Coordinates of C-alpha atoms and ligand atoms in Angstrom, one line a residue:
X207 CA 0.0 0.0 0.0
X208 CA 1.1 3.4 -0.7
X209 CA 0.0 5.8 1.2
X210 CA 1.0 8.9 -0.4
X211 CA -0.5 11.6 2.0
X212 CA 1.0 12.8 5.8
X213 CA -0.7 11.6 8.6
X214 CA -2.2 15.2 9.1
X215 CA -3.5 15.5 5.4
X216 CA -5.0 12.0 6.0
X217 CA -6.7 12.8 9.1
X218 CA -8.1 16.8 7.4
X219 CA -9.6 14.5 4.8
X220 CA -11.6 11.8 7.4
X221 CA -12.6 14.9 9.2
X222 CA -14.6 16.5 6.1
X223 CA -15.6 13.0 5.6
X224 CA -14.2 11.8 2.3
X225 CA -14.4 8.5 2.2
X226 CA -11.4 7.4 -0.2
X227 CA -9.3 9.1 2.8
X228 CA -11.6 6.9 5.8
X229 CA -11.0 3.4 3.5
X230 CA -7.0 4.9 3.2
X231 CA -6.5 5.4 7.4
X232 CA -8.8 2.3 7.9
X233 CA -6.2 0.2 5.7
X234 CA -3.3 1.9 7.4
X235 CA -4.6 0.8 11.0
X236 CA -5.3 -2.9 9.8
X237 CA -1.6 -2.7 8.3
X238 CA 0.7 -4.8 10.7
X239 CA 3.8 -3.2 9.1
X240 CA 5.8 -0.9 11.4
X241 CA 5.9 2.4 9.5
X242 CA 2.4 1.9 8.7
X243 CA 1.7 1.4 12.8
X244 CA 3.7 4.6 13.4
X245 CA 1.8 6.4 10.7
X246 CA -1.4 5.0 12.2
X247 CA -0.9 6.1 15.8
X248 CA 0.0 9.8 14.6
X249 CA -3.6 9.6 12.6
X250 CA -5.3 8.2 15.5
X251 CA -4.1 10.8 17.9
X252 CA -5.0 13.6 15.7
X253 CA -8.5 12.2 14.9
X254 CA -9.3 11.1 18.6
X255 CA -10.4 15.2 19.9
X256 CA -13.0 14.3 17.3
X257 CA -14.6 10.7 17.7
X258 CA -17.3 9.5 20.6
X259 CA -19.9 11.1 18.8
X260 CA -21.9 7.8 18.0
X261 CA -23.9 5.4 19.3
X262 CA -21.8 2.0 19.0
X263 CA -23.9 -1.2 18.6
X264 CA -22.8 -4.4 19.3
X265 CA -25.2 -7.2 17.4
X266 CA -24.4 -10.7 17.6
X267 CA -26.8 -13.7 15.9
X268 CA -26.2 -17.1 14.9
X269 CA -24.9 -17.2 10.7
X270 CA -28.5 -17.0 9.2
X271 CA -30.7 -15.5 12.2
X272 CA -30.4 -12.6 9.7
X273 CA -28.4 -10.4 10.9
X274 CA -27.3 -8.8 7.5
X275 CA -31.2 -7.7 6.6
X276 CA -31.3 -6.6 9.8
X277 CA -29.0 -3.8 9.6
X278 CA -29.8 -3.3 6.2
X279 CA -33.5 -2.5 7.0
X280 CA -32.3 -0.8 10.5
X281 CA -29.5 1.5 8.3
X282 CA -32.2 2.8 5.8
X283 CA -34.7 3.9 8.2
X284 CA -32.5 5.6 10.3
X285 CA -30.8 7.3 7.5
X286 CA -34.1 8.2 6.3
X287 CA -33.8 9.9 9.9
X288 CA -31.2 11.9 8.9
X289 CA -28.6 9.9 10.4
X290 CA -25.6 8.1 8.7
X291 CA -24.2 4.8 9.7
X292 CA -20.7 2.4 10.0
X293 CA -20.8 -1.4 10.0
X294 CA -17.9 -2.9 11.2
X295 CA -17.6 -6.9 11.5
X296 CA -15.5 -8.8 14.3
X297 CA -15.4 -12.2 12.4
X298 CA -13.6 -15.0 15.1
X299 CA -13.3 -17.4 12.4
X300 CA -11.0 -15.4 10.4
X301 CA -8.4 -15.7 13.0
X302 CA -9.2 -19.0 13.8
X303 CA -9.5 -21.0 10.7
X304 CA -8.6 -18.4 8.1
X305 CA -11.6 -18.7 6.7
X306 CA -14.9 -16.3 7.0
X307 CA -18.4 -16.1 7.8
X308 CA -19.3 -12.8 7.7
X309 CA -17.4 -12.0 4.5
X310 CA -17.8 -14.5 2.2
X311 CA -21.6 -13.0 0.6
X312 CA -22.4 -9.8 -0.9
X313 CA -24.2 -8.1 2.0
X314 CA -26.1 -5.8 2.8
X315 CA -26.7 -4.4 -0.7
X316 CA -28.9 -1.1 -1.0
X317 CA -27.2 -0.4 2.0
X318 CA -23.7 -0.9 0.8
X319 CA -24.4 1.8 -2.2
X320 CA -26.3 4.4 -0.1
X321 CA -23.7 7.5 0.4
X322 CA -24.6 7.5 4.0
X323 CA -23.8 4.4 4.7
X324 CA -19.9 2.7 5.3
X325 CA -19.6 -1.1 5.5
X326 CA -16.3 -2.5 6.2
X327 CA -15.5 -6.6 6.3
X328 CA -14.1 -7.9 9.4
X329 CA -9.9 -7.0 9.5
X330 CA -8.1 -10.6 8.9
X331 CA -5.8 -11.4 11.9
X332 CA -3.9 -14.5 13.4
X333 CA -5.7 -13.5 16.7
X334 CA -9.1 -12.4 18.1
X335 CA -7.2 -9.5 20.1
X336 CA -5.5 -8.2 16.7
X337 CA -9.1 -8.6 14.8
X338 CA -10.6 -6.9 17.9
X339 CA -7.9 -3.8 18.1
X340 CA -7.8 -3.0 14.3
X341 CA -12.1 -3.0 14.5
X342 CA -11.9 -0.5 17.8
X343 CA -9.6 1.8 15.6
X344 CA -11.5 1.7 12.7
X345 CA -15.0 2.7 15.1
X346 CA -12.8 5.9 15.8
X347 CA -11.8 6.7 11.9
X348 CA -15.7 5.9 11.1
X349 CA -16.8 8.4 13.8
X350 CA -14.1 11.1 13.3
X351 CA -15.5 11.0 9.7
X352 CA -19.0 11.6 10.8
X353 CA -20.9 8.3 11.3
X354 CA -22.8 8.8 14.5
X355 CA -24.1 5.1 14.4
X356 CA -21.9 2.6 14.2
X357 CA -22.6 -1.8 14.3
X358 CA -19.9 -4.1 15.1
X359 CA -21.0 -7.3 14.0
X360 CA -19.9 -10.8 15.2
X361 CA -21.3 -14.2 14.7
X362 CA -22.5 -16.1 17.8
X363 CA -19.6 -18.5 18.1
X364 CA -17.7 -17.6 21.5
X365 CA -15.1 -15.7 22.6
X366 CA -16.0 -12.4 20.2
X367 CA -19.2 -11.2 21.8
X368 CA -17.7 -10.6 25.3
X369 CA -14.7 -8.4 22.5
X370 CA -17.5 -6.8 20.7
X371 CA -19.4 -5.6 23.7
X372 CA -16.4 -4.2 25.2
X373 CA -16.5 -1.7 22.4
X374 CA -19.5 -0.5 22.2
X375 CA -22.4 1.1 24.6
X376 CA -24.7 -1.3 23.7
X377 CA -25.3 -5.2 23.1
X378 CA -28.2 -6.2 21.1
X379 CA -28.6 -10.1 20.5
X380 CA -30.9 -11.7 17.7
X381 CA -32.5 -14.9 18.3
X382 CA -34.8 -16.6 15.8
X383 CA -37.9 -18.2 16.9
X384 CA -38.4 -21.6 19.2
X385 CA -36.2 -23.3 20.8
X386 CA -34.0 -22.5 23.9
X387 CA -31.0 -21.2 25.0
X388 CA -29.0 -24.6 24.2
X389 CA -31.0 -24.7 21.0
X390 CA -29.7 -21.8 19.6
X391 CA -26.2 -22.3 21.0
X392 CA -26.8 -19.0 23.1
X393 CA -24.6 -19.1 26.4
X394 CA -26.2 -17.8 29.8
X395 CA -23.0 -15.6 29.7
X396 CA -23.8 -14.3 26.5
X397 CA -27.3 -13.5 27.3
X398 CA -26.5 -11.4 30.4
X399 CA -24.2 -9.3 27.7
X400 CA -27.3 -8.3 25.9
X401 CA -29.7 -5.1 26.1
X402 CA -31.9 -5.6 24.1
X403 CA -32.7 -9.4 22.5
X404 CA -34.7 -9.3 19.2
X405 CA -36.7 -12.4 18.2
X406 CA -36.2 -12.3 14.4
X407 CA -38.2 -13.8 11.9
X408 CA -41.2 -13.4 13.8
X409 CA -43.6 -13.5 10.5
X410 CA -45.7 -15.9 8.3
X411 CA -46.1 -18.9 10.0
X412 CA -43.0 -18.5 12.6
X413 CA -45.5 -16.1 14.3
X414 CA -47.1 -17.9 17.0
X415 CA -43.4 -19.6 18.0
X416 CA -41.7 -16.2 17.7
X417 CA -44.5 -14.8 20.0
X418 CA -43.8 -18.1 22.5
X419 CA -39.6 -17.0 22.5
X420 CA -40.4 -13.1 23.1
X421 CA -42.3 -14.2 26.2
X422 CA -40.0 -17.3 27.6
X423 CA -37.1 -14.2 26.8
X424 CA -38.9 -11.9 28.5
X425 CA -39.2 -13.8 31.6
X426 CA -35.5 -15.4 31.8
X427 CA -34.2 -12.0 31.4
X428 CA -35.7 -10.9 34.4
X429 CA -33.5 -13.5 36.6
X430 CA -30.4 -12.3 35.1
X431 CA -28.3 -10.7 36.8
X432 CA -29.0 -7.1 35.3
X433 CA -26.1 -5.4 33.5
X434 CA -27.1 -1.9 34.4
X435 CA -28.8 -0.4 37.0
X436 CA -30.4 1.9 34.8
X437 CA -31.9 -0.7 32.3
X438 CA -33.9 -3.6 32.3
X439 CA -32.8 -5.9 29.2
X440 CA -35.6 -6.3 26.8
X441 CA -36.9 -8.8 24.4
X442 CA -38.3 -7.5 21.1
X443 CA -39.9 -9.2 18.2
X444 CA -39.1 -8.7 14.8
X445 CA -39.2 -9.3 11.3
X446 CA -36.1 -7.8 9.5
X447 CA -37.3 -9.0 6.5
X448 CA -40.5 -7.5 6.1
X449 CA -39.2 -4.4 8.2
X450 CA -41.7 -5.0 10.6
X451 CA -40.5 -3.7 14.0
X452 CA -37.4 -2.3 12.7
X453 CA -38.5 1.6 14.0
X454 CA -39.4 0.1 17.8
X455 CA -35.7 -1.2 17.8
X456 CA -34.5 2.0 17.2
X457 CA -37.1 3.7 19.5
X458 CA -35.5 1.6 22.1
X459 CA -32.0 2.8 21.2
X460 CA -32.5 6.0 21.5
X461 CA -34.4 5.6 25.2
X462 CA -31.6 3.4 26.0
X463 CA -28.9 5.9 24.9
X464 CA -31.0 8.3 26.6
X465 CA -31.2 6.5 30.1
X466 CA -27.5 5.7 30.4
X467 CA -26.1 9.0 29.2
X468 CA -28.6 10.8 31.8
X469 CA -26.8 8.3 34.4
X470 CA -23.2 8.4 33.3
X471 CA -23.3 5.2 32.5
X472 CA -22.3 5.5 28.6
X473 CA -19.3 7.7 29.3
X474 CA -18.7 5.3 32.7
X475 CA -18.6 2.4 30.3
X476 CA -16.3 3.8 27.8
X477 CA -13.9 5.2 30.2
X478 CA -13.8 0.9 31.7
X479 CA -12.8 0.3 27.7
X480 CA -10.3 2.7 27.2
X481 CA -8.9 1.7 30.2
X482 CA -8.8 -2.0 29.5
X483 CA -8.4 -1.5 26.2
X484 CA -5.0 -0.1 26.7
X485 CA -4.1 -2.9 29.2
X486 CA -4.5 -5.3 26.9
X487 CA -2.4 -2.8 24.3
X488 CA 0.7 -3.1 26.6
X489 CA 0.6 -6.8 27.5
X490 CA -0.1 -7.5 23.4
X491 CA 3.0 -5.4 22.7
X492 CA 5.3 -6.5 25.3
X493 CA 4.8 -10.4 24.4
X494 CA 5.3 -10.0 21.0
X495 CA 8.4 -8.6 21.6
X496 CA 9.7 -10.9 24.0
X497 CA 8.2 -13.5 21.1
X498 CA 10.6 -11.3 18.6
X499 CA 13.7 -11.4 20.9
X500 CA 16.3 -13.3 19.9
X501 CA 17.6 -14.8 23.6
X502 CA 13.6 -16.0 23.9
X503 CA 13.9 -17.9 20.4
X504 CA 16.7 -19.6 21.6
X505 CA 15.3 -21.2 24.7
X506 CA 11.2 -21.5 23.4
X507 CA 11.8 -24.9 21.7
X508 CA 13.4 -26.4 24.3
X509 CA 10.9 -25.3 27.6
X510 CA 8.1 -26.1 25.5
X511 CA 9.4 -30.1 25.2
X512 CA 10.1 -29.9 28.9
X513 CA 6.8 -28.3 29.6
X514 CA 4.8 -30.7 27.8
X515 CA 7.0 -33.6 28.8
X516 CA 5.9 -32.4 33.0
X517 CA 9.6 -31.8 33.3
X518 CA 9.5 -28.5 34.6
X519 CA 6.4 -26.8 36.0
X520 CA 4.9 -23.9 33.6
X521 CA 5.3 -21.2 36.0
X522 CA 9.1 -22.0 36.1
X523 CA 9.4 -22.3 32.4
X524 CA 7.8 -19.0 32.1
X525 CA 10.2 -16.8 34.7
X526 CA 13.1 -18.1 32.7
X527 CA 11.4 -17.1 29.8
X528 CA 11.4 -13.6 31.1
X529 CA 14.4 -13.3 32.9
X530 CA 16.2 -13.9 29.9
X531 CA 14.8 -11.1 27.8
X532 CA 14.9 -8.9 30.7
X533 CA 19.1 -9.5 30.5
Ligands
GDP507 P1 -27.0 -13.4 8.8 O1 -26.2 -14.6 8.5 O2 -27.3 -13.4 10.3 O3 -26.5 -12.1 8.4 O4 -28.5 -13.6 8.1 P2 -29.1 -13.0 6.8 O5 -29.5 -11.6 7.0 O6 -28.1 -13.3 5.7 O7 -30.4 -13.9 6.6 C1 -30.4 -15.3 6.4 C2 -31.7 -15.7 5.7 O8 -32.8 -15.4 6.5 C3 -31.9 -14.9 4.4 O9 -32.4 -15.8 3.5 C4 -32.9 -13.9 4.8 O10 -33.7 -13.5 3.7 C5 -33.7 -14.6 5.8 N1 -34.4 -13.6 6.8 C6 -33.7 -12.6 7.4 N2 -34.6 -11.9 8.1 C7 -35.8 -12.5 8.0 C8 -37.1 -12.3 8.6 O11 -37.3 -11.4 9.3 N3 -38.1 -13.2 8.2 C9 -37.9 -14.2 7.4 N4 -38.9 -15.0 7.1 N5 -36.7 -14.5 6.8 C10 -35.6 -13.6 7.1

């Protein structure tokens, strides 16, 4: 990639919202080369006075509980609104296997061509915390260049709904109609992330069964424990296809968004991100370059046999590991 423009040039262009100069800083923050991380950093400290100014959804659904013509239906009518909106993908199995589920289609289609609109595929990465860091940069480009709602997707498969909804002020989860929890592959831990659950699908003759889920949802939620004091979870039903329901999700947004800001709790929760955010920053960084260093290369193959063998105990393996970079 060349990128032919200075940092400040790049970051003048985000901020009047050109998007040639937002896909340009979003490709230099998902760059893992060195001068591109150094050119990255100067962007993102220059763009940061501007970002926050969003609403940041997290939205999480098993592959096919329709999650794409959700925010497809969801985008228009809210641009219709006057507003514009980012959606940004956290996709586990990229790291994982390579592969990818939330980029393999053409999605989200009208949206994708509206000018108010900003869809980016999930940033490929060896790990869930390099996916995860390059999508909470991005969030910032997207709203320093004027998106003031902004998805992260992920795909209900683990470990990348707790990451997604520590970046963003609110969790919603789609469900489709009958069956429970187990069913759906849902995790009790995974419910108690979300604010809002929508019961998708919920027309033709899904009906009556999507009716039966918004009530058995309605009622477990209550035994949760509740992740704010200032809101009771909710269940929803909806039909993303036949954009039935779509304006009472976004009613609910905004009384959400309301309700925590009034409380504290949006900027509480993003202060708790930052801060975690850049603990996991420093202990990312400092193992990859005691990874890199050359005294740790040496020794790795060997610990590891005598690790796995029960020769030495972990803990000891890892202070030698450690005292020999430190040298
Ligand atoms: P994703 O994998 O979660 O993004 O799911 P998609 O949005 O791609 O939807 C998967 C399939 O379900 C598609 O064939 C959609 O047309 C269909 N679908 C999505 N929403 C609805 C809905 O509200 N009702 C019905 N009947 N089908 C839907």
């Amino acid at each position: 990639m060349t990128v032919s423009m200075t940092p400040e040039e790049l970051a003048e262009s985000i901020l009047c919202g050109d998007r040639r100069a937002l896909a340009k800083g979003i490709t230099l923050v998902e760059s893992t080369s060195p001068s591109h991380r150094e050119q990255a950093s100067q962007l993102l400290e220059l763009i940061m006075p501007h970002t926050g100014n969003s609403i940041r959804l997290g939205i999480s659904g098993v592959p096919g509980v329709g999650k794409s013509t959700f925010i497809e239906s969801f985008g228009n009518y809210v641009i219709g609104q006057g507003h514009r909106v980012a959606v940004l993908a956290v996709d586990p199995t990229s790291a994982i296997s390579g592969g990818s589920i939330l980029g393999d289609k053409t999605r989200m289609e009208t949206l994708s061509r509206n000018p108010n609109a900003y869809i980016r595929p999930s940033p490929a990465g060896k790990t869930l915390g390099g996916v995860t860091r390059r999508t909470r940069e991005t969030l910032l480009l997207c709203e320093a260049a004027g998106f003031d709602i902004i998805f992260v997707e992920t795909v209900g498969v683990g470990q990348s709904e707790t990451a997604v909804a520590e970046m963003t002020d609110m969790f919603l989860l789609m469900l489709l109609p009958g069956g429970g929890d187990e069913l759906q592959g849902i995790k009790r831990g995974i419910m108690e992330l979300a604010d809002l659950v929508l019961v998708n699908k919920s027309d033709g003759d899904q009906q009556a069964a999507a009716n039966r889920t918004v009530a058995d949802y309605g009622m477990a939620l209550h035994l949760l424990h509740p992740r704010s004091r200032h809101w009771q979870a909710r269940v929803q039903a909806l039909s993303a296809l036949k954009n039935q329901g779509v304006d009472e999700v976004w009613q609910t947004v905004e009384e959400f968004r309301e309700a925590l800001t009034q409380a504290g709790e949006i900027e509480a929760r993003r202060s708790a991100q930052s801060r975690a955010w850049m603990w996991s920053e420093t202990a990312d960084t400092l193992l990859a370059e005691l990874k890199e260093s050359d005294v740790v290369k040496s020794l790795v193959a060997g610990l590891e046999k005598e690790v796995t063998q029960g020769r030495i105990p972990p803990a000891i393996a890892a202070r030698t590991l450690i005292d020999a970079f430190r040298k």
